Short mmCIF file of C-alpha atoms in Angstrom, two decimals:
data_model
loop_
_atom_site.label_atom_id
_atom_site.label_comp_id
_atom_site.label_asym_id
_atom_site.label_seq_id
_atom_site.Cartn_x
_atom_site.Cartn_y
_atom_site.Cartn_z
CA UNK A 1 -10.21 -40.81 6.96
CA UNK A 2 -12.29 -39.13 4.29
CA UNK A 3 -14.64 -36.59 5.84
CA UNK A 4 -16.81 -36.98 2.75
CA UNK A 5 -17.81 -40.45 4.00
CA UNK A 6 -18.92 -38.97 7.30
CA UNK A 7 -20.85 -36.25 5.50
CA UNK A 8 -22.66 -38.66 3.19
CA UNK A 9 -23.40 -41.00 6.12
CA UNK A 10 -24.99 -38.12 8.04
CA UNK A 11 -27.12 -37.08 5.06
CA UNK A 12 -28.18 -40.66 4.41
CA UNK A 13 -29.16 -41.16 8.04
CA UNK A 14 -31.11 -37.89 8.10
CA UNK A 15 -32.99 -38.56 4.84
CA UNK A 16 -34.00 -42.09 5.77
CA UNK A 17 -35.02 -41.02 9.26
CA UNK A 18 -37.14 -38.23 7.80
CA UNK A 19 -38.81 -40.56 5.31
CA UNK A 20 -39.51 -43.14 8.00
CA UNK A 21 -41.60 -40.56 9.86
CA UNK A 22 -44.16 -40.52 7.04
CA UNK A 23 -45.64 -43.92 6.24
CA UNK A 24 -46.91 -42.71 2.85
CA UNK A 25 -43.36 -41.95 1.71
CA UNK A 26 -42.78 -45.69 1.06
CA UNK A 27 -45.14 -45.62 -1.91
CA UNK A 28 -43.50 -42.51 -3.33
CA UNK A 29 -40.04 -44.01 -2.74
CA UNK A 30 -40.98 -47.25 -4.53
CA UNK A 31 -41.76 -45.24 -7.68
CA UNK A 32 -38.13 -44.06 -7.63
CA UNK A 33 -36.70 -47.58 -7.33
CA UNK A 34 -33.52 -47.93 -9.39
CA UNK A 35 -33.17 -44.21 -10.08
CA UNK A 36 -30.18 -41.99 -9.28
CA UNK A 37 -29.89 -38.27 -8.68
CA UNK A 38 -26.44 -36.66 -8.79
CA UNK A 39 -26.08 -33.33 -6.99
CA UNK A 40 -23.17 -30.97 -7.60
CA UNK A 41 -23.61 -28.23 -5.04
CA UNK A 42 -21.11 -25.40 -5.01
CA UNK A 43 -19.05 -24.97 -2.75
CA UNK A 44 -19.20 -28.61 -1.55
CA UNK A 45 -15.92 -30.30 -2.60
CA UNK A 46 -17.57 -33.48 -3.92
CA UNK A 47 -20.87 -34.27 -5.53
CA UNK A 48 -23.28 -36.66 -3.89
CA UNK A 49 -25.39 -39.31 -5.55
CA UNK A 50 -28.77 -40.33 -4.16
CA UNK A 51 -29.59 -43.94 -5.06
CA UNK A 52 -33.22 -44.93 -4.57
CA UNK A 53 -34.36 -48.42 -3.62
CA UNK A 54 -36.17 -49.52 -0.46
CA UNK A 55 -34.24 -46.69 1.14
CA UNK A 56 -32.08 -43.80 -0.02
CA UNK A 57 -28.37 -44.53 -0.23
CA UNK A 58 -26.07 -41.53 -0.40
CA UNK A 59 -22.74 -41.97 -2.17
CA UNK A 60 -19.91 -39.52 -2.59
CA UNK A 61 -19.21 -38.97 -6.28
CA UNK A 62 -15.55 -38.38 -7.11
CA UNK A 63 -16.02 -37.97 -10.88
CA UNK A 64 -16.21 -34.53 -12.53
CA UNK A 65 -19.52 -33.08 -13.67
CA UNK A 66 -18.76 -33.84 -17.33
CA UNK A 67 -17.88 -37.48 -16.53
CA UNK A 68 -21.09 -37.92 -14.54
CA UNK A 69 -23.19 -36.36 -17.32
CA UNK A 70 -21.53 -38.71 -19.82
CA UNK A 71 -22.68 -41.79 -17.92
CA UNK A 72 -26.28 -40.67 -17.30
CA UNK A 73 -29.03 -42.99 -18.52
CA UNK A 74 -32.81 -42.73 -18.67
CA UNK A 75 -33.07 -43.43 -14.95
CA UNK A 76 -30.61 -40.83 -13.73
CA UNK A 77 -30.43 -37.09 -13.50
CA UNK A 78 -27.69 -34.63 -12.62
CA UNK A 79 -28.26 -31.24 -11.02
CA UNK A 80 -25.60 -28.59 -10.63
CA UNK A 81 -26.35 -25.57 -8.47
CA UNK A 82 -25.21 -23.47 -5.51
CA UNK A 83 -26.09 -23.79 -1.83
CA UNK A 84 -27.63 -20.29 -1.94
CA UNK A 85 -29.95 -21.38 -4.77
CA UNK A 86 -31.30 -24.46 -2.97
CA UNK A 87 -34.19 -22.65 -1.18
CA UNK A 88 -35.43 -21.30 -4.56
CA UNK A 89 -35.73 -24.87 -5.90
CA UNK A 90 -38.81 -25.40 -3.72
CA UNK A 91 -40.77 -23.12 -6.02
CA UNK A 92 -41.08 -25.01 -9.29
CA UNK A 93 -42.19 -21.80 -11.07
CA UNK A 94 -38.69 -20.42 -10.49
CA UNK A 95 -36.90 -23.30 -12.22
CA UNK A 96 -36.99 -21.88 -15.76
CA UNK A 97 -35.68 -18.53 -14.54
CA UNK A 98 -32.87 -20.23 -12.56
CA UNK A 99 -31.85 -22.32 -15.57
CA UNK A 100 -31.84 -19.23 -17.82
CA UNK A 101 -29.73 -17.33 -15.29
CA UNK A 102 -27.24 -20.20 -15.14
CA UNK A 103 -27.97 -20.78 -11.45
CA UNK A 104 -29.19 -24.30 -12.15
CA UNK A 105 -28.08 -26.94 -14.64
CA UNK A 106 -30.16 -30.05 -15.16
CA UNK A 107 -28.92 -32.98 -17.27
CA UNK A 108 -30.51 -36.38 -17.87
CA UNK A 109 -34.01 -37.47 -16.93
CA UNK A 110 -35.84 -34.43 -15.53
CA UNK A 111 -38.63 -36.73 -14.32
CA UNK A 112 -36.22 -38.16 -11.72
CA UNK A 113 -35.62 -34.70 -10.25
CA UNK A 114 -39.36 -33.99 -10.26
CA UNK A 115 -40.15 -37.26 -8.48
CA UNK A 116 -37.42 -36.67 -5.90
CA UNK A 117 -38.82 -33.20 -5.31
CA UNK A 118 -42.27 -34.75 -4.84
CA UNK A 119 -40.89 -37.32 -2.42
CA UNK A 120 -39.79 -34.60 -0.02
CA UNK A 121 -42.42 -31.94 -0.71
CA UNK A 122 -45.29 -34.29 0.08
CA UNK A 123 -43.82 -35.34 3.42
CA UNK A 124 -46.55 -35.23 6.03
CA UNK A 125 -45.03 -35.74 9.45
CA UNK A 126 -47.32 -35.86 12.47
CA UNK A 127 -44.96 -34.79 15.25
CA UNK A 128 -47.62 -35.23 17.91
CA UNK A 129 -48.13 -38.87 16.95
CA UNK A 130 -44.37 -39.54 16.93
CA UNK A 131 -43.97 -38.09 20.43
CA UNK A 132 -47.04 -40.02 21.59
CA UNK A 133 -45.52 -43.37 20.57
CA UNK A 134 -42.71 -42.83 23.07
CA UNK A 135 -44.72 -41.02 25.77
CA UNK A 136 -48.51 -40.61 26.19
CA UNK A 137 -51.20 -38.94 24.06
CA UNK A 138 -51.88 -36.31 26.72
CA UNK A 139 -48.22 -35.44 27.16
CA UNK A 140 -47.67 -35.28 23.38
CA UNK A 141 -50.72 -33.07 22.86
CA UNK A 142 -49.71 -30.74 25.70
CA UNK A 143 -46.14 -30.53 24.44
CA UNK A 144 -47.10 -29.79 20.83
CA UNK A 145 -49.75 -27.26 21.92
CA UNK A 146 -47.23 -25.56 24.18
CA UNK A 147 -44.67 -25.50 21.37
CA UNK A 148 -47.25 -23.99 18.98
CA UNK A 149 -48.23 -21.33 21.55
CA UNK A 150 -44.59 -20.57 22.23
CA UNK A 151 -43.83 -20.33 18.51
CA UNK A 152 -46.82 -17.99 17.99
CA UNK A 153 -45.73 -15.81 20.94
CA UNK A 154 -42.17 -15.72 19.63
CA UNK A 155 -43.43 -14.66 16.21
CA UNK A 156 -45.69 -11.88 17.54
CA UNK A 157 -42.97 -10.82 20.01
CA UNK A 158 -40.43 -10.63 17.21
CA UNK A 159 -42.83 -8.56 15.09
CA UNK A 160 -43.49 -6.21 18.00
CA UNK A 161 -39.78 -5.77 18.80
CA UNK A 162 -39.09 -5.08 15.15
CA UNK A 163 -41.92 -2.50 15.02
CA UNK A 164 -40.85 -0.76 18.25
CA UNK A 165 -37.21 -0.74 17.22
CA UNK A 166 -38.15 0.64 13.80
CA UNK A 167 -40.19 3.43 15.36
CA UNK A 168 -37.41 4.26 17.80
CA UNK A 169 -34.78 4.43 15.05
CA UNK A 170 -36.91 6.36 12.56
CA UNK A 171 -39.25 8.55 14.60
CA UNK A 172 -37.65 9.10 18.01
CA UNK A 173 -33.88 8.96 17.49
CA UNK A 174 -34.03 9.66 13.75
CA UNK A 175 -31.01 7.42 13.16
CA UNK A 176 -32.54 5.77 10.09
CA UNK A 177 -34.60 7.18 7.26
CA UNK A 178 -38.31 6.44 7.02
CA UNK A 179 -39.33 3.87 4.42
CA UNK A 180 -41.23 6.52 2.44
CA UNK A 181 -38.22 8.84 2.57
CA UNK A 182 -35.99 6.05 1.24
CA UNK A 183 -38.49 5.38 -1.56
CA UNK A 184 -38.66 9.10 -2.38
CA UNK A 185 -34.86 9.30 -2.39
CA UNK A 186 -34.69 6.23 -4.67
CA UNK A 187 -37.19 7.82 -7.05
CA UNK A 188 -35.09 10.99 -7.13
CA UNK A 189 -31.95 8.93 -7.84
CA UNK A 190 -33.78 7.17 -10.68
CA UNK A 191 -34.96 10.49 -12.11
CA UNK A 192 -31.42 11.89 -11.87
CA UNK A 193 -30.05 8.76 -13.60
CA UNK A 194 -32.60 9.17 -16.41
CA UNK A 195 -31.75 12.88 -16.77
CA UNK A 196 -28.04 12.05 -16.90
CA UNK A 197 -28.61 9.38 -19.50
CA UNK A 198 -30.66 11.81 -21.61
CA UNK A 199 -27.95 14.47 -21.27
CA UNK A 200 -25.29 11.98 -22.26
CA UNK A 201 -27.32 10.94 -25.31
CA UNK A 202 -27.80 14.57 -26.27
CA UNK A 203 -24.10 15.35 -25.89
CA UNK A 204 -23.24 12.31 -28.03
CA UNK A 205 -25.70 13.47 -30.64
CA UNK A 206 -24.25 17.01 -30.66
CA UNK A 207 -20.73 15.61 -30.85
CA UNK A 208 -21.58 13.41 -33.82
CA UNK A 209 -23.38 16.34 -35.58
CA UNK A 210 -20.35 18.57 -35.02
CA UNK A 211 -17.89 16.00 -36.31
CA UNK A 212 -20.00 15.50 -39.48
CA UNK A 213 -20.06 19.26 -40.20
CA UNK B 1 3.94 -67.41 -6.77
CA UNK B 2 4.33 -67.15 -3.05
CA UNK B 3 3.30 -64.87 -0.27
CA UNK B 4 6.22 -62.61 0.66
CA UNK B 5 5.35 -63.22 4.31
CA UNK B 6 5.71 -66.98 4.09
CA UNK B 7 9.02 -68.76 4.65
CA UNK B 8 10.62 -72.09 3.84
CA UNK B 9 12.68 -73.93 6.44
CA UNK B 10 13.90 -77.52 6.43
CA UNK B 11 11.80 -78.32 3.37
CA UNK B 12 8.67 -77.46 5.35
CA UNK B 13 6.56 -74.67 3.98
CA UNK B 14 5.57 -72.36 6.77
CA UNK B 15 3.73 -69.11 7.04
CA UNK B 16 2.80 -66.69 9.76
CA UNK B 17 -0.25 -66.96 11.94
CA UNK B 18 -0.01 -63.75 13.87
CA UNK B 19 3.56 -63.78 15.19
CA UNK B 20 3.74 -67.56 15.18
CA UNK B 21 5.12 -69.64 12.34
CA UNK B 22 2.81 -72.48 11.35
CA UNK B 23 2.66 -74.93 8.50
CA UNK B 24 0.89 -73.48 5.51
CA UNK B 25 -1.75 -76.16 5.45
CA UNK B 26 -2.62 -75.36 9.07
CA UNK B 27 -3.21 -71.63 8.67
CA UNK B 28 -6.64 -71.86 7.06
CA UNK B 29 -7.99 -74.03 9.87
CA UNK B 30 -6.41 -71.81 12.55
CA UNK B 31 -7.95 -68.71 10.97
CA UNK B 32 -11.25 -70.58 10.72
CA UNK B 33 -11.11 -71.27 14.47
CA UNK B 34 -10.62 -67.57 15.14
CA UNK B 35 -13.61 -66.57 13.03
CA UNK B 36 -15.82 -69.39 14.30
CA UNK B 37 -15.12 -67.99 17.72
CA UNK B 38 -15.83 -64.34 16.95
CA UNK B 39 -18.60 -64.64 14.31
CA UNK B 40 -21.51 -64.01 16.67
CA UNK B 41 -19.97 -60.86 18.16
CA UNK B 42 -18.13 -59.74 15.03
CA UNK B 43 -20.22 -56.64 14.30
CA UNK B 44 -20.33 -55.49 17.92
CA UNK B 45 -16.60 -55.91 18.28
CA UNK B 46 -15.88 -54.07 15.02
CA UNK B 47 -17.93 -51.10 16.21
CA UNK B 48 -16.29 -51.18 19.61
CA UNK B 49 -12.71 -51.65 18.42
CA UNK B 50 -12.82 -48.99 15.74
CA UNK B 51 -15.28 -46.73 17.59
CA UNK B 52 -17.53 -47.02 14.54
CA UNK B 53 -14.92 -45.73 12.12
CA UNK B 54 -14.87 -49.05 10.21
CA UNK B 55 -18.27 -48.04 8.82
CA UNK B 56 -16.71 -44.94 7.26
CA UNK B 57 -13.80 -46.94 5.83
CA UNK B 58 -16.28 -49.34 4.24
CA UNK B 59 -18.45 -46.49 3.01
CA UNK B 60 -15.42 -44.94 1.33
CA UNK B 61 -14.65 -48.30 -0.30
CA UNK B 62 -18.21 -48.44 -1.65
CA UNK B 63 -17.88 -44.88 -2.98
CA UNK B 64 -14.68 -45.85 -4.79
CA UNK B 65 -16.18 -49.08 -6.17
CA UNK B 66 -18.25 -47.18 -8.76
CA UNK B 67 -20.93 -49.88 -8.74
CA UNK B 68 -23.68 -49.33 -11.33
CA UNK B 69 -27.11 -50.89 -11.80
CA UNK B 70 -26.79 -54.30 -13.45
CA UNK B 71 -23.21 -54.90 -12.24
CA UNK B 72 -21.92 -58.27 -11.04
CA UNK B 73 -20.12 -57.72 -7.73
CA UNK B 74 -18.06 -60.17 -5.71
CA UNK B 75 -17.54 -59.40 -2.02
CA UNK B 76 -14.76 -61.73 -0.88
CA UNK B 77 -14.38 -62.38 2.84
CA UNK B 78 -17.65 -60.49 3.02
CA UNK B 79 -18.23 -61.77 6.54
CA UNK B 80 -21.34 -60.30 8.00
CA UNK B 81 -22.29 -58.56 4.76
CA UNK B 82 -21.69 -54.87 5.48
CA UNK B 83 -20.58 -54.15 1.90
CA UNK B 84 -22.92 -56.65 0.31
CA UNK B 85 -25.98 -54.94 1.84
CA UNK B 86 -25.19 -51.68 0.12
CA UNK B 87 -24.03 -53.28 -3.14
CA UNK B 88 -27.28 -55.23 -3.29
CA UNK B 89 -29.27 -51.98 -3.41
CA UNK B 90 -26.82 -50.32 -5.83
CA UNK B 91 -26.84 -53.07 -8.47
CA UNK B 92 -30.63 -53.36 -8.33
CA UNK B 93 -32.71 -56.24 -9.63
CA UNK B 94 -30.71 -56.51 -12.86
CA UNK B 95 -27.38 -57.01 -11.08
CA UNK B 96 -26.07 -59.57 -8.65
CA UNK B 97 -23.84 -59.58 -5.59
CA UNK B 98 -21.96 -62.68 -4.53
CA UNK B 99 -20.98 -62.81 -0.88
CA UNK B 100 -18.06 -65.20 -0.56
CA UNK B 101 -16.34 -66.24 2.63
CA UNK B 102 -14.19 -69.24 3.46
CA UNK B 103 -15.72 -69.39 6.90
CA UNK B 104 -19.19 -70.94 7.11
CA UNK B 105 -19.98 -69.38 10.50
CA UNK B 106 -19.36 -65.88 9.16
CA UNK B 107 -21.31 -66.64 6.01
CA UNK B 108 -24.31 -67.82 8.04
CA UNK B 109 -24.25 -64.72 10.24
CA UNK B 110 -24.05 -62.53 7.12
CA UNK B 111 -26.83 -64.40 5.33
CA UNK B 112 -29.18 -64.21 8.34
CA UNK B 113 -28.45 -60.52 8.80
CA UNK B 114 -29.11 -59.62 5.18
CA UNK B 115 -32.27 -61.72 4.95
CA UNK B 116 -33.56 -60.12 8.15
CA UNK B 117 -33.11 -56.75 6.44
CA UNK B 118 -35.17 -57.96 3.49
CA UNK B 119 -32.20 -58.14 1.13
CA UNK B 120 -33.02 -61.16 -1.00
CA UNK B 121 -33.22 -61.91 -4.69
CA UNK B 122 -29.95 -60.54 -5.99
CA UNK B 123 -27.48 -61.98 -3.46
CA UNK B 124 -25.69 -65.33 -3.76
CA UNK B 125 -23.83 -66.88 -0.84
CA UNK B 126 -20.76 -68.94 -1.65
CA UNK B 127 -18.31 -70.60 0.70
CA UNK B 128 -15.11 -70.07 -1.21
CA UNK B 129 -11.36 -69.90 -0.78
CA UNK B 130 -10.01 -66.60 -2.11
CA UNK B 131 -6.95 -68.45 -3.46
CA UNK B 132 -9.08 -70.61 -5.76
CA UNK B 133 -12.29 -68.76 -6.53
CA UNK B 134 -14.94 -71.11 -7.94
CA UNK B 135 -16.13 -68.77 -10.72
CA UNK B 136 -15.53 -68.67 -14.47
CA UNK B 137 -13.02 -66.23 -15.96
CA UNK B 138 -14.21 -62.64 -16.60
CA UNK B 139 -17.33 -62.83 -14.44
CA UNK B 140 -17.36 -59.77 -12.17
CA UNK B 141 -17.37 -56.01 -12.75
CA UNK B 142 -16.20 -55.21 -9.23
CA UNK B 143 -14.46 -57.34 -6.60
CA UNK B 144 -14.00 -56.11 -3.03
CA UNK B 145 -12.18 -57.61 -0.10
CA UNK B 146 -12.52 -55.79 3.20
CA UNK B 147 -10.35 -56.93 6.10
CA UNK B 148 -9.88 -60.39 4.60
CA UNK B 149 -6.64 -60.48 2.65
CA UNK B 150 -4.36 -60.62 5.69
CA UNK B 151 -5.95 -63.92 6.74
CA UNK B 152 -5.24 -65.58 3.39
CA UNK B 153 -2.29 -67.96 3.41
CA UNK B 154 -0.99 -67.16 -0.09
CA UNK B 155 -2.01 -63.58 -0.74
CA UNK B 156 -0.50 -63.49 -4.20
CA UNK B 157 -2.56 -66.54 -5.22
CA UNK B 158 -5.68 -64.72 -4.05
CA UNK B 159 -4.86 -61.63 -6.12
CA UNK B 160 -4.14 -63.84 -9.16
CA UNK B 161 -7.45 -65.57 -8.66
CA UNK B 162 -9.34 -62.28 -8.40
CA UNK B 163 -7.64 -61.04 -11.57
CA UNK B 164 -8.88 -64.13 -13.39
CA UNK B 165 -12.54 -63.70 -12.39
CA UNK B 166 -12.65 -59.94 -13.07
CA UNK B 167 -14.07 -58.77 -16.40
CA UNK B 168 -11.79 -56.57 -18.52
CA UNK B 169 -12.48 -53.04 -17.28
CA UNK B 170 -13.32 -54.38 -13.83
CA UNK B 171 -11.71 -53.26 -10.62
CA UNK B 172 -10.49 -54.78 -7.37
CA UNK B 173 -10.63 -52.90 -4.08
CA UNK B 174 -8.83 -54.23 -1.04
CA UNK B 175 -9.51 -52.54 2.27
CA UNK B 176 -7.06 -53.75 4.86
CA UNK B 177 -5.18 -52.72 7.96
CA UNK B 178 -1.82 -51.27 7.04
CA UNK B 179 1.13 -49.33 8.40
CA UNK B 180 0.49 -45.96 10.11
CA UNK B 181 2.33 -43.16 8.37
CA UNK B 182 3.45 -41.33 11.51
CA UNK B 183 5.76 -42.60 14.25
CA UNK B 184 3.61 -41.22 17.07
CA UNK B 185 0.43 -42.72 15.70
CA UNK B 186 2.22 -46.02 15.23
CA UNK B 187 3.26 -46.13 18.91
CA UNK B 188 -0.21 -45.19 20.07
CA UNK B 189 -1.73 -47.77 17.75
CA UNK B 190 0.65 -50.49 19.04
CA UNK B 191 -0.29 -49.71 22.61
CA UNK B 192 -3.97 -49.84 21.75
CA UNK B 193 -3.86 -53.05 19.74
CA UNK B 194 -1.56 -55.09 22.00
CA UNK B 195 -2.82 -53.93 25.40
CA UNK B 196 -6.38 -52.68 25.06
CA UNK B 197 -7.75 -54.73 22.14
CA UNK B 198 -7.24 -58.22 23.68
CA UNK B 199 -8.83 -57.00 26.93
CA UNK B 200 -11.84 -55.69 25.01
CA UNK B 201 -12.06 -59.06 23.24
CA UNK B 202 -11.99 -60.81 26.58
CA UNK B 203 -14.70 -58.58 28.04
CA UNK B 204 -17.12 -58.53 25.12
CA UNK B 205 -16.52 -61.78 23.23
CA UNK B 206 -14.86 -63.71 26.06
CA UNK B 207 -11.99 -64.39 23.69
CA UNK B 208 -8.72 -62.50 24.19
CA UNK B 209 -6.65 -64.84 21.98
CA UNK B 210 -8.58 -64.12 18.78
CA UNK B 211 -8.09 -60.41 19.24
CA UNK B 212 -4.43 -60.92 20.06
CA UNK B 213 -4.23 -62.74 16.69
CA UNK B 214 -5.99 -59.79 15.04
CA UNK B 215 -3.35 -57.37 16.33
CA UNK B 216 -0.49 -59.69 15.34
CA UNK B 217 -1.88 -60.47 11.90
CA UNK B 218 -2.15 -56.73 11.17
CA UNK B 219 1.57 -56.30 11.93
CA UNK B 220 2.47 -59.22 9.67
CA UNK B 221 0.44 -57.92 6.74
CA UNK B 222 2.43 -56.36 3.86
CA UNK B 223 2.71 -52.57 3.99
CA UNK B 224 1.07 -50.26 1.45
CA UNK B 225 3.80 -50.32 -1.19
CA UNK B 226 4.44 -54.06 -0.92
CA UNK B 227 0.77 -54.80 -1.44
CA UNK B 228 0.67 -52.41 -4.37
CA UNK B 229 3.58 -54.34 -5.87
CA UNK B 230 1.65 -57.58 -5.39
CA UNK B 231 -1.31 -56.05 -7.26
CA UNK B 232 0.99 -55.19 -10.15
CA UNK B 233 2.51 -58.66 -10.09
CA UNK B 234 -0.97 -60.15 -10.44
CA UNK B 235 -1.46 -58.09 -13.59
CA UNK B 236 -3.55 -55.17 -12.35
CA UNK B 237 -3.18 -51.77 -14.01
CA UNK B 238 -3.46 -48.24 -12.60
CA UNK B 239 -2.77 -49.58 -9.11
CA UNK B 240 -2.90 -47.07 -6.31
CA UNK B 241 -3.74 -46.86 -2.64
CA UNK B 242 -5.26 -44.35 -0.29
CA UNK B 243 -4.27 -44.20 3.36
CA UNK B 244 -7.21 -43.83 5.72
CA UNK B 245 -6.95 -42.64 9.32
CA UNK B 246 -3.22 -42.01 9.06
CA UNK B 247 -2.46 -45.32 7.35
CA UNK B 248 -4.07 -47.52 10.02
CA UNK B 249 -6.11 -48.75 7.09
CA UNK B 250 -5.36 -48.50 3.38
CA UNK B 251 -7.62 -48.91 0.40
CA UNK B 252 -5.79 -50.46 -2.57
CA UNK B 253 -7.32 -50.32 -6.02
CA UNK B 254 -6.36 -51.93 -9.28
CA UNK B 255 -7.99 -52.36 -12.70
CA UNK B 256 -7.98 -55.20 -15.19
CA UNK B 257 -7.77 -53.92 -18.75
#
């Protein structure tokens, strides 16, 4: 049994579930009706194709990138990237840099990719309301408040542990160098590199002068 | 052309109905009885019998169908419309999907299910015999048949008929139970289908006989290579098949050029 079918089914289920949690996503989804977005994500073995209609259908694409690009029309777009690059795609200001660096390839209608990005970026999910539909308002509010408090405590706790551990390693046990010491060392390395480069250039110059005479 | 599974004895044309031999003209009505009986619980039983894996087999078939917006798709023996639902969204408003089934009960269940899901506008429902499809030549871009071919009396006639209605460049995909590729799996599968399956049918659909027929009809269906040969005989090019779940199911594909 092809595991790719299981993978695409799981993605499809997750996307549609996520969209169903925001009632405004229907309007954004309707603007994408009839459009297709092909995603080649290294190292996934097969590409996936998102087909937009009243819902998002996820298909496994068995054609090569060049074959997919050849069949693109004005309602479809193909993106080729790496898993590690995906988080950077959130920041639209980074796109040009990623394309120039070869981390991202976009073929076809760019507007499709932009609209798909908008579909997910504008998701506004009210978790408290979702919990309240299956429980009670009071319970939902208490649960979400408790979760927020817990998350805040975890964040401050993590910051404190990191600070204490840093102090212990740098100041008390002196197992790691201080940040300023590292910066100073880096500056020295840079200065040494520059000196070496200058020396090399000078030697080259002397060598060329000598060979001419 | 005749079905390799059918036989001729004493001038009477017979064919298999499960493990029984019946007259050819009786098979369609016997199969119809089976599906009339199971139509209401068909989806539940499919999920139960395959533990949901039939959804993945069908999904893989859809992936391999390569359906594009504007395509004309024929889903033969489409039953309760699992494939048609997805095809309807894939072809969009400019395309059309025709859900064809010889059995009116199944067709009604499928139609109600799809309409309840809001899938209207680009789906036609046709009660049709796969052996004599009521469509003009060169009509469809893609034809699919999921778990239907083994119930057809003259399988070769059905493949010939599909070839006729396909457009040049079109493709046929047949998803059907087949022969497991490993001996151990085959034994396990036999035990499951002859001992557990009829009991499940009895418990859930109150109909052990229909599920006994299901198990028997699977064993009588041509194996992977025989079916591939039948595709080629019908005129299909680039015929191949893919075994799924160790050959319990196989997806055959052929093109008309």
